[in-house]
XYZ file of C-alpha atoms in Angstrom:
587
model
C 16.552 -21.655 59.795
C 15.184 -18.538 58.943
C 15.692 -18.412 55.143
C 13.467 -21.741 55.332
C 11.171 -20.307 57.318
C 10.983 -17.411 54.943
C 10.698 -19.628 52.019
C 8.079 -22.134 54.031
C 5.871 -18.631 53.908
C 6.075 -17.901 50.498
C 5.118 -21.413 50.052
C 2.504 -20.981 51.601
C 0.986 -17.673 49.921
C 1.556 -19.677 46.769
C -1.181 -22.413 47.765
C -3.261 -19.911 48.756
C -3.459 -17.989 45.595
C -3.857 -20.919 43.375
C -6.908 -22.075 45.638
C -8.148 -18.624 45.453
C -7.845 -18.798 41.360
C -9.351 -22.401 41.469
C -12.262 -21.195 43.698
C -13.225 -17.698 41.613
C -12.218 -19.131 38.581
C -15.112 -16.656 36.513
C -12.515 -15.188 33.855
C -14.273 -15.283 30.840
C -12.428 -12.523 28.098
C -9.330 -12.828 26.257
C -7.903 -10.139 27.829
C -8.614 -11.459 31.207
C -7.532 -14.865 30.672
C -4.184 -13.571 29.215
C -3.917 -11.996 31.965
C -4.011 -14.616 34.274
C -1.713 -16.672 32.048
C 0.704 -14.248 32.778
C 0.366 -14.526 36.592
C 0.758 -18.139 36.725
C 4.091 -18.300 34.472
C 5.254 -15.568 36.741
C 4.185 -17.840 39.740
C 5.671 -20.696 38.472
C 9.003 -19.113 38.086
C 8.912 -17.932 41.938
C 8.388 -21.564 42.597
C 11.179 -22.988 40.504
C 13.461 -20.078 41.754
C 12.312 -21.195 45.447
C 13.465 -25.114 44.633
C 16.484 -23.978 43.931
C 17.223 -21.862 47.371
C 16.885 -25.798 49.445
C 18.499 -29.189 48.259
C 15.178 -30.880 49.471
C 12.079 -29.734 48.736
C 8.697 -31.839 48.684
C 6.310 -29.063 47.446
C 7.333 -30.857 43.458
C 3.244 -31.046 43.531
C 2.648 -27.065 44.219
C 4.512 -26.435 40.893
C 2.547 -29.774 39.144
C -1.254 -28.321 40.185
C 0.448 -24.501 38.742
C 1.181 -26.055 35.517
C -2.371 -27.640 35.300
C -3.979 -24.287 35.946
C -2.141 -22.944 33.437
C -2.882 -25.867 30.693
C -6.034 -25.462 31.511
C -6.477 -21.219 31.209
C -3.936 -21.525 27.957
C -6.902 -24.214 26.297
C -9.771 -21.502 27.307
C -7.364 -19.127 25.526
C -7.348 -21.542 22.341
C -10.993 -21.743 22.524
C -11.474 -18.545 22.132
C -9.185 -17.766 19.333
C -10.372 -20.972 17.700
C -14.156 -19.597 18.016
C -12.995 -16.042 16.828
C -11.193 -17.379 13.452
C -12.633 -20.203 13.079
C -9.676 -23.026 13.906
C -9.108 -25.988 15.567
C -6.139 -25.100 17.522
C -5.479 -27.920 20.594
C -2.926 -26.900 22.967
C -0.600 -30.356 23.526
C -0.142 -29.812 19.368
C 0.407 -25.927 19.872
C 3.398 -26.429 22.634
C 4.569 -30.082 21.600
C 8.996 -30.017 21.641
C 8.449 -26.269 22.974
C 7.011 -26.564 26.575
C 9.881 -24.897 28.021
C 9.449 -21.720 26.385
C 5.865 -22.129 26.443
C 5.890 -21.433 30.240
C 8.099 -18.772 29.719
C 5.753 -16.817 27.015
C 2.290 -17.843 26.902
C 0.182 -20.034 24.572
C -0.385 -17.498 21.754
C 3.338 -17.075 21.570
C 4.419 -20.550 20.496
C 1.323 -20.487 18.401
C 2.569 -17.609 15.909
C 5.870 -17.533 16.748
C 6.360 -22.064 15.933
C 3.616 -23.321 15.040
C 1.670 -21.718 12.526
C 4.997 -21.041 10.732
C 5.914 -24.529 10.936
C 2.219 -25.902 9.916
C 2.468 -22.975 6.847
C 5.466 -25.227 5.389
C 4.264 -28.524 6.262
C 4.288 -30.978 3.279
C 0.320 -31.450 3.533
C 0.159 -27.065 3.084
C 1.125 -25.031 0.005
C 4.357 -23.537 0.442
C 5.277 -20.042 0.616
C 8.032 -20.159 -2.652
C 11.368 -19.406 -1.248
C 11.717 -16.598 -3.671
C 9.225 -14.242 -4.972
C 10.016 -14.901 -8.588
C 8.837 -18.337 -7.609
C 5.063 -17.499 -6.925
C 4.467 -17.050 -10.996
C 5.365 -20.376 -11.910
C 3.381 -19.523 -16.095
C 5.833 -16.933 -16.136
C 9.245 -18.897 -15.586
C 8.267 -21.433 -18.648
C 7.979 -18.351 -21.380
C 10.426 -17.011 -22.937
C 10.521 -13.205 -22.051
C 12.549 -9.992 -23.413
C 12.611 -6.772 -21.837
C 13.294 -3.296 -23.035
C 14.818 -0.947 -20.482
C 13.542 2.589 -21.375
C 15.606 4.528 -18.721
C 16.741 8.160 -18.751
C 15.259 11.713 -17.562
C 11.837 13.113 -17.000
C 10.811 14.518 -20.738
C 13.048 12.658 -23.139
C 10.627 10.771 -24.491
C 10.972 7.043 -22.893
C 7.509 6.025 -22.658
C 7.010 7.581 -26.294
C 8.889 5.304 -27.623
C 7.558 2.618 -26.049
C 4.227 3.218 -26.947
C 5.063 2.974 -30.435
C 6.012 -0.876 -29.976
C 3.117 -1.101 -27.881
C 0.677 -0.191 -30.973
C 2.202 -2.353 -33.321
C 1.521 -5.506 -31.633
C -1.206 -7.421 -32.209
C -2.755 -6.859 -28.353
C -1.168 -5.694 -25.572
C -1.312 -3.455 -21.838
C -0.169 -0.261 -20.759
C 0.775 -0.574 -17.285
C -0.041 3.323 -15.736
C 1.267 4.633 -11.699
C -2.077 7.338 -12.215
C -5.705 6.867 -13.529
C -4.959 10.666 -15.396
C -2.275 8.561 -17.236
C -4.198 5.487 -18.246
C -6.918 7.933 -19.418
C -4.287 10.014 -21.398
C -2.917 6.755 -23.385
C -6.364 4.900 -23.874
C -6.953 8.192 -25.753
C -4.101 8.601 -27.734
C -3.853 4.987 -28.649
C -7.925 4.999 -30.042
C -7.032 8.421 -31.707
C -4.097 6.899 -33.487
C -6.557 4.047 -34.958
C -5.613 1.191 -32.302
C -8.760 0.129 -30.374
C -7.920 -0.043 -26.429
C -10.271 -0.195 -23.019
C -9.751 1.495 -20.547
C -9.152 -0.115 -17.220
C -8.923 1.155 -13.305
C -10.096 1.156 -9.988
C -12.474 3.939 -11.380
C -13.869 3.097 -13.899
C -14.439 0.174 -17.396
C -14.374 1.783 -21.062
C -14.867 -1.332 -23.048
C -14.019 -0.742 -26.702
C -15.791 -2.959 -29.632
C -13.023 -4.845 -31.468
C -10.412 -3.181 -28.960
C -7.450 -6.114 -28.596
C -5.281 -3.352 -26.436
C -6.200 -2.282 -22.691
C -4.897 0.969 -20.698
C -4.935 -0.131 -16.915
C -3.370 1.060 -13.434
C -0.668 -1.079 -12.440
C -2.761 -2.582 -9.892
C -5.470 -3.952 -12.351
C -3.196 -5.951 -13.934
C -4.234 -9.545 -14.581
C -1.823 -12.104 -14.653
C -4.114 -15.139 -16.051
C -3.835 -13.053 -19.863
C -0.987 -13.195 -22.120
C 0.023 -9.803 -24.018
C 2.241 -9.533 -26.986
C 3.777 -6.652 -25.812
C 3.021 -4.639 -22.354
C 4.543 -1.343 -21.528
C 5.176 -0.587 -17.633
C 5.590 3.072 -17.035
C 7.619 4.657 -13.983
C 9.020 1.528 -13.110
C 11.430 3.126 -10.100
C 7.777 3.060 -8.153
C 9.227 -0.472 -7.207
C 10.844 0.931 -4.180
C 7.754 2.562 -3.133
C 6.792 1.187 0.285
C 3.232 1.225 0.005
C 2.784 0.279 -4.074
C 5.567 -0.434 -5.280
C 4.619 -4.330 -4.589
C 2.539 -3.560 -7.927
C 5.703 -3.152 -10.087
C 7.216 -6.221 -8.557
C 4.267 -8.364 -9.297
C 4.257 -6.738 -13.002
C 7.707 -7.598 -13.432
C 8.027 -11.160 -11.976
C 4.985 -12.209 -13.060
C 3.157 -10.882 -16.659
C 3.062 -12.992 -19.660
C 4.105 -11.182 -22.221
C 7.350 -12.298 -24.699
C 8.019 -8.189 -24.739
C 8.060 -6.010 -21.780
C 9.252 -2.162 -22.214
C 10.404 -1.147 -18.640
C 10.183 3.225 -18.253
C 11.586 4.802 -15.481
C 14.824 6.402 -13.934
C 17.874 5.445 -14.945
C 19.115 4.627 -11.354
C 16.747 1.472 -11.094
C 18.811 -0.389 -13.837
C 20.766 -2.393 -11.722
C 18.416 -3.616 -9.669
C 15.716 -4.330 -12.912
C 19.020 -5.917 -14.057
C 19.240 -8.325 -11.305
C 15.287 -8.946 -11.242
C 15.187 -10.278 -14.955
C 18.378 -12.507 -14.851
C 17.326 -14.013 -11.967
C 14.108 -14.693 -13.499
C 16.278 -16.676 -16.779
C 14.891 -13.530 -19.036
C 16.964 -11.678 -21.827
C 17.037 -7.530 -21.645
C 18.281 -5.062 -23.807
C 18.958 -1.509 -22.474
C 18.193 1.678 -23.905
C 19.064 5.545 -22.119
C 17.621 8.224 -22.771
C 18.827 12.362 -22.577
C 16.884 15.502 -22.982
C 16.454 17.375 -26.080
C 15.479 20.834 -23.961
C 18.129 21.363 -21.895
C 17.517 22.378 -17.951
C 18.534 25.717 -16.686
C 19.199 26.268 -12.958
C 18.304 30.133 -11.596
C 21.370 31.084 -9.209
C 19.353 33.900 -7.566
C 16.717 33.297 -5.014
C 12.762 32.769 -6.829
C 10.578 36.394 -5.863
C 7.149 35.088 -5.045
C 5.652 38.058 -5.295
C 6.948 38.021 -9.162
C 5.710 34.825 -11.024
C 5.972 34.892 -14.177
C 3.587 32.844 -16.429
C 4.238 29.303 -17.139
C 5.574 28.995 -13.540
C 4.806 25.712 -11.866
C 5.362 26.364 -8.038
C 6.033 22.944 -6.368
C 4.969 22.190 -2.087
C 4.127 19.304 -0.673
C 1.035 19.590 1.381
C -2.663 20.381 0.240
C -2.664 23.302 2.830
C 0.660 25.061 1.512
C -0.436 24.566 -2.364
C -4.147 26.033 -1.036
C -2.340 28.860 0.514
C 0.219 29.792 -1.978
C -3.045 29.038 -4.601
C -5.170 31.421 -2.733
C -2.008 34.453 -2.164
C -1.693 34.788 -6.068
C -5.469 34.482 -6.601
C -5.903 37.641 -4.546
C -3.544 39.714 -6.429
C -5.592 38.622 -9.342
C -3.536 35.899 -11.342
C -5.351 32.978 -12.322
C -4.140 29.854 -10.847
C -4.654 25.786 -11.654
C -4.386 23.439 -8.872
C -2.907 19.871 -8.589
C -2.747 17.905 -5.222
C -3.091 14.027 -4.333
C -6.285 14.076 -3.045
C -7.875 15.568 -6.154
C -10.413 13.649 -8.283
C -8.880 12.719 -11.839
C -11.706 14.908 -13.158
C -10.796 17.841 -11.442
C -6.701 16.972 -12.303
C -7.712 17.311 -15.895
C -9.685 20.707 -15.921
C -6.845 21.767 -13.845
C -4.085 20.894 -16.599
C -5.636 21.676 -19.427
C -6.981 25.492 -18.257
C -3.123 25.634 -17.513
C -2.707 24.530 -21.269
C -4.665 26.690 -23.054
C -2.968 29.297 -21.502
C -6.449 30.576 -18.964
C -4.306 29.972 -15.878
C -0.665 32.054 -15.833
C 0.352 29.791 -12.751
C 0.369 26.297 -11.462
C 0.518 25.199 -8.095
C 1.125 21.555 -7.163
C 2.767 18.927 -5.356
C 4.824 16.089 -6.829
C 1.750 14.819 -8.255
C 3.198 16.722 -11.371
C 6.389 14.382 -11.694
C 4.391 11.562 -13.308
C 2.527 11.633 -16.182
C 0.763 14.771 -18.323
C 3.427 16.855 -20.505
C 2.462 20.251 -19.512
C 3.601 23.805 -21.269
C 6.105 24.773 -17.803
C 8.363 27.689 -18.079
C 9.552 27.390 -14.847
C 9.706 24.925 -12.195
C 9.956 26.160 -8.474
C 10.678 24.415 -5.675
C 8.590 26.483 -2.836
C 9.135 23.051 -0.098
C 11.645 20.555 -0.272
C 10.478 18.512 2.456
C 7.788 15.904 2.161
C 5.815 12.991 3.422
C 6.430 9.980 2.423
C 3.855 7.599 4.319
C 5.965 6.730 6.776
C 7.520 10.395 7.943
C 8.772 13.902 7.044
C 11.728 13.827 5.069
C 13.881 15.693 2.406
C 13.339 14.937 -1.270
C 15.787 12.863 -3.051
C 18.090 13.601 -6.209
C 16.344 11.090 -8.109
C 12.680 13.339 -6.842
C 14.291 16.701 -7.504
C 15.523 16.059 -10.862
C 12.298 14.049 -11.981
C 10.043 17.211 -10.473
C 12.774 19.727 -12.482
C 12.163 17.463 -15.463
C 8.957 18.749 -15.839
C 10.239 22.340 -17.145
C 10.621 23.229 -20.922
C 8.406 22.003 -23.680
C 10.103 21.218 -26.996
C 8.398 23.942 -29.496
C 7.185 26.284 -26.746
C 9.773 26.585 -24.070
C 13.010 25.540 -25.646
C 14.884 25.830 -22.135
C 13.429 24.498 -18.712
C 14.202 26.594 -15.877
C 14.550 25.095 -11.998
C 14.183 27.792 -9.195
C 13.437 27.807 -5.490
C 12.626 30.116 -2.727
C 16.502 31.642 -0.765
C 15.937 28.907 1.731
C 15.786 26.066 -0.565
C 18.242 27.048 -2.860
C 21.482 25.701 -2.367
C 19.688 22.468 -1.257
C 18.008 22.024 -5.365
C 21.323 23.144 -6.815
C 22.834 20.439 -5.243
C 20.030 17.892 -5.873
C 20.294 18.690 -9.089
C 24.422 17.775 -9.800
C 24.889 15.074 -7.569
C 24.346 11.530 -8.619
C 20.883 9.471 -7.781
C 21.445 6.830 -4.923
C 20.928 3.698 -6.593
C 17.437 1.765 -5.682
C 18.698 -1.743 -4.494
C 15.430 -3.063 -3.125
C 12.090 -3.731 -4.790
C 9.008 -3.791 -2.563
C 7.442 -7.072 -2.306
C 3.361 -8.115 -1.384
C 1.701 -10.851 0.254
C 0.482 -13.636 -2.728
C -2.968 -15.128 -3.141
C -1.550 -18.094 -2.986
C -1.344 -18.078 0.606
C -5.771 -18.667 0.546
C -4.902 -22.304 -0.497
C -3.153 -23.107 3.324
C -5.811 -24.803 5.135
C -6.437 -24.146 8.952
C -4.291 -20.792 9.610
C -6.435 -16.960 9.567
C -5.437 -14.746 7.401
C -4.413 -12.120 9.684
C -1.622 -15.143 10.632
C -0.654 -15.808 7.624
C 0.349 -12.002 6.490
C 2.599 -11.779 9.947
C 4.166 -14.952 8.842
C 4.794 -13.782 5.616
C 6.225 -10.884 6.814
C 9.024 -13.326 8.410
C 9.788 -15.655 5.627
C 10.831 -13.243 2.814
C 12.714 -10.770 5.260
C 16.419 -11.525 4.676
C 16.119 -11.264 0.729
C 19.257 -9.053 -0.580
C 17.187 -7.465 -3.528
C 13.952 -7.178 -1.923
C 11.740 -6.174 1.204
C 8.474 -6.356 2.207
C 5.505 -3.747 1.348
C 3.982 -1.685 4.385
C 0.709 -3.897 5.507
C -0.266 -2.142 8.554
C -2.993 -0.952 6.324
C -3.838 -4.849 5.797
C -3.538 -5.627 9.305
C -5.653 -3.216 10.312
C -8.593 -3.961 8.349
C -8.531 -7.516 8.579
C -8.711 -6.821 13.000
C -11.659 -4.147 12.093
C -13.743 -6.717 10.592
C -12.806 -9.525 12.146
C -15.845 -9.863 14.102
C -17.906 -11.062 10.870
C -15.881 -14.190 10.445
C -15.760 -13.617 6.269
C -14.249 -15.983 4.203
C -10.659 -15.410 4.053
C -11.670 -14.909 0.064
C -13.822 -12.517 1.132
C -11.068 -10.599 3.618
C -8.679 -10.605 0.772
C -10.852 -8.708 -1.215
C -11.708 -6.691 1.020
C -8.448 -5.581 2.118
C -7.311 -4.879 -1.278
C -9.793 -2.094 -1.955
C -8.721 1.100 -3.450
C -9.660 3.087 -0.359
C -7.675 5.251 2.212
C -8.974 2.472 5.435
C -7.545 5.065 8.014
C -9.907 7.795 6.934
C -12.761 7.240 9.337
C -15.585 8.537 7.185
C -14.435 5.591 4.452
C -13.737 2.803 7.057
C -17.440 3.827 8.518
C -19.082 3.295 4.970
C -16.983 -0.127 4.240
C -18.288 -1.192 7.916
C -21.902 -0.598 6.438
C -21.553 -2.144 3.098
C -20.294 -5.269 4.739
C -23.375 -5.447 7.106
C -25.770 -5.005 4.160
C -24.173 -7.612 1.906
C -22.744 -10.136 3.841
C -24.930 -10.142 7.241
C -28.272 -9.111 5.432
C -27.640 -10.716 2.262
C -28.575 -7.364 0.511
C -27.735 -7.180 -3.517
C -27.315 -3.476 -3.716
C -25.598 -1.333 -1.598
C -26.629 2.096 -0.134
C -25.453 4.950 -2.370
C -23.354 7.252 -0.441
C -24.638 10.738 0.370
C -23.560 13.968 0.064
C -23.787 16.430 2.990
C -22.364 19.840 3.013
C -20.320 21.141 0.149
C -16.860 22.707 1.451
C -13.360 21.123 -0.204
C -12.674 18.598 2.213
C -16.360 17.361 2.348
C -16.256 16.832 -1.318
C -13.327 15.010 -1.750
C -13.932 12.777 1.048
C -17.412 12.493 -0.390
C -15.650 11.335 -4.005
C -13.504 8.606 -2.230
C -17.025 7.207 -0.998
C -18.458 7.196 -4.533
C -15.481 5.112 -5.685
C -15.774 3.054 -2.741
C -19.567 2.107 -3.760
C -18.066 1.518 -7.021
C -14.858 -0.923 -6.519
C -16.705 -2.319 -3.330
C -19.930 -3.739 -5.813
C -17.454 -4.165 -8.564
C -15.251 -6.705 -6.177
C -18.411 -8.651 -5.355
C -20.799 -8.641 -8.163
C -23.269 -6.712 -7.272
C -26.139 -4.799 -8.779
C -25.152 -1.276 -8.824
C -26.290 2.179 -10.533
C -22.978 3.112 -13.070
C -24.555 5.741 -14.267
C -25.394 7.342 -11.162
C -21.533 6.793 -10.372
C -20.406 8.970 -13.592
C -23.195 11.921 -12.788
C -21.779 11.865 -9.133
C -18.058 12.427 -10.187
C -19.024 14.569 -12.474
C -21.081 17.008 -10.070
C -18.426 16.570 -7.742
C -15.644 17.612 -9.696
C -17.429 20.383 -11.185
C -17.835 22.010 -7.946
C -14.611 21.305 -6.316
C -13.348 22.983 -9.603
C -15.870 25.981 -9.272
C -14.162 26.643 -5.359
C -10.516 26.236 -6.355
C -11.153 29.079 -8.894
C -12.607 31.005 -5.947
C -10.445 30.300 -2.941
């Protein structure tokens, strides 16, 4: 008698609270209105939990009037989400065959957890391809060889592959840096084969020029080469470009791709280009200037010139840069968030012999062959993007490639501080853990499904390709997080893909500010020309920040045809550069 006098009472505060919802029924927010989504599924349970306490029960009605409460706050949900991305969402489609779950977690989760997914692969929708070599369909119908240019840092891979680069008739070198696309466009016009120059920076158009040197990421896939050349292809694994290299890979048309890199991404370049029906031939390469490692702990207070002292933060390169500078040896710097301008006054003072040391992260491991005596591991910890960790063999070794210069240094010497030395000796003899993954990126393709936001479609993408043995998906919290920050403009989801694939850092606030600003001039006040960014104070940080928001003005009107001042962009980076150079020289 009691327990149904007990349960008679909850019954009772039941009715009340759904008359009470009924009668102050003024929720208006999303957050609010999930909110009260949430109560009623948890009052519904209560009631289904309190049917099952009595073999008769005639409050069946109580439970029918929660459930229409709850249709009826999970449609105002819809609405909104319908108004905010512009859809057409009604709820008996959203939770048809899944009504069951559907009081157990909410409207919004049957809608991105079943039913966008399943209305992505519906017949009437373009499919997501089942495997990434599938979404460059030109590519599968030609014939394609590749060359496999593998081997150590310094033995002359790309070299070689820039030879069968100029012979061809037109063709595309495929560079990880600006500083190296720069460095071949040059040596390719200076060895009498016309090339442009191509990358988020900057167009050189050459007259008559049939070759281009690009970044990676400027690659178009609608051209046909004769022969491309993609350099430091083990950047596939990278989580946050090496996408880039997969999309090179899978998808350019060329009949002859050279493929440089380190020799422990053969396998899985191997696997890539069968599975894609392609032929490969594989070449490995050794040094000519053999590597020396220094048993006995490096002295920092005795460098020795044509020492290249390796960390892996700005601050620890600025420090070490400023300790040797005050005991009056002349130092070049190199760190990630340097300007290519500044990279190259950098290098070559170091080359022509007016700076005794250089100080640098890994930024050194890629690209420019510099005169190094000596390289010295100072850190052997870095970030990676995602968190702090210890270098790999494969890192060490392509870092201690970097010392001896054929003609000049005839050995290469690898050192490190007491602390870090057993750690690089090691490094150094043990074999490279094989790469077995390359990094995959959301496809334009996925604009052509009708009815689904973008910001959708990337999470479900994110799902479909995730149990692929030789590949996994890119990083695209960076995506993600733009696409939410401008949300509230309802672009085109042409326009949001363009927008999220701008060369900028998004997460630096001063940059996400100035997109934010661009966006209102073009696309709410129909503006032509966006402001120019300006300059105001002068200290290192300031200035770099300041040269990101040049380039942003730049890839920004570039992306979306605007009328913009170039030559104001080139005087800008230059002024820059020249006086981040002038305060590294005085630090």
């Amino acid at each position: 008698m009691k327990k149904i006098q007990g349960i008679d009472k909850e019954i009772k505060k039941l009715k009340a609270h759904l008359n009470q919802l009924t009668l102050n029924d003024k929720t208006k927010s999303m957050g609010g209105l999930l909110n009260k989504e949430n109560i009623l599924r948890k009052k519904m349970k209560i009631i289904l939990y309190l049917f099952d306490q009595l073999e008769e029960m005639n409050e069946r009605n109580l439970y029918e009037a929660y459930l229409l409460q709850l249709k009826e706050t999970s449609k105002q949900i819809l609405t909104l989400y319908n108004e905010e991305n512009e859809t057409e969402y009604q709820l008996e489609e959203v939770i048809e065959g899944f009504e069951e779950e559907y009081i157990q977690t909410g409207v919004l989760s049957i809608l991105l957890s079943h039913y966008l997914p399943e209305l992505m692969h519906a017949p009437h929708h373009a499919k997501l391809p089942t495997h990434p070599k599938d979404e460059y369909p030109r590519a599968r119908q030609m014939k394609r060889k590749f060359y496999l240019h593998l081997g150590e840092t310094n033995t002359g891979k790309t070299y070689q592959a820039m030879k069968a680069l100029e012979k061809g008739k037109n063709g595309i070198y495929l560079a990880p840096l600006r500083l190296l696309a720069l460095e071949n466009y040059e040596k390719m016009n200076q060895d009498g084969v016309p090339c442009h120059l191509l990358t988020g920076e900057e167009e050189v158009i050459v007259d008559g020029a049939q070759h281009i040197s690009c970044t990676i990421e400027k690659l178009d896939l609608e051209l046909e080469y004769d022969v491309a050349v993609i350099d430091e292809v083990q950047l596939i694994q990278d989580s946050v470009r090496g996408s880039s290299w997969t999309r090179a890979i899978l998808g350019i048309l060329s009949p002859e791709i050279h493929l440089c890199g380190a020799l422990n991404a053969k396998s899985l370049l191997i696997q890539m280009i069968t599975e894609c029906g392609d032929e490969y031939q594989c070449l490995e390469y050794t040094r000519n200037v053999p590597l020396q490692f220094e048993s006995m702990p490096y002295q920092l207070n005795r460098p020795e010139k044509g020492d290249a002292l390796i960390a892996f933060s700005k601050k620890k390169v600025l420090e070490l840069s400023r300790y040797y500078q005050d005991r009056g040896y002349k130092t070049s710097i190199i760190y990630g968030d340097l300007p290519p301008e500044v990279r190259r006054v950098q290098y070559q003072s170091f080359i022509e012999g007016e700076s005794e040391l250089l100080i640098s992260t890994d930024a050194i491991g890629m690209g420019v062959n510099l005169p190094i005596r000596r390289i010295v591991f100072v850190s052997v910890k870095k970030f990676d993007g995602e968190k702090v960790r210890e270098l790999t063999s494969q890192e060490v070794k392509q870092i201690a490639g970097r010392a001896g210069r054929k003609g000049i240094y005839d050995i290469g010497y690898v050192a490190a501080i007491d602390e870090n030395l057993s750690f690089v000796e090691e490094k150094l003899k043990c074999k490279d853990e094989v790469i077995n993954q390359a990094v995959i990126g959301p496809h334009e393709s996925m604009l052509e499904i009708q009815g689904i936001p973008l910001i959708e479609k990337l999470m479900i993408w994110e799902e479909h390709y995730r149990n692929l043995e030789h590949y996994k998906q890119m990083d695209i919290e960076g995506y993600l997080y733009v696409l939410g920050q401008i949300k509230r403009y309802k672009l085109s989801q042409w326009a949001q893909w363009k927008i999220m694939k701008l060369p900028i850092n998004v997460m630096q606030p001063e940059l996400l500010h100035l997109l934010l600003i661009y966006i209102e001039e073009y696309f709410m006040n129909d503006n032509r020309e966006i402001t120019k960014p300006r300059l105001h104070a002068e200290d290192l940080e300031v200035l770099e920040t300041h040269y990101q928001e040049v380039n942003l003005y730049y890839s920004f009107s570039k992306a979306f045809h605007l009328d913009f001042d170039i030559n104001w962009v080139y005087r800008e980076r230059s002024k820059i550069s020249k006086k981040l150079n002038y305060l590294l020289w005085r630090l």
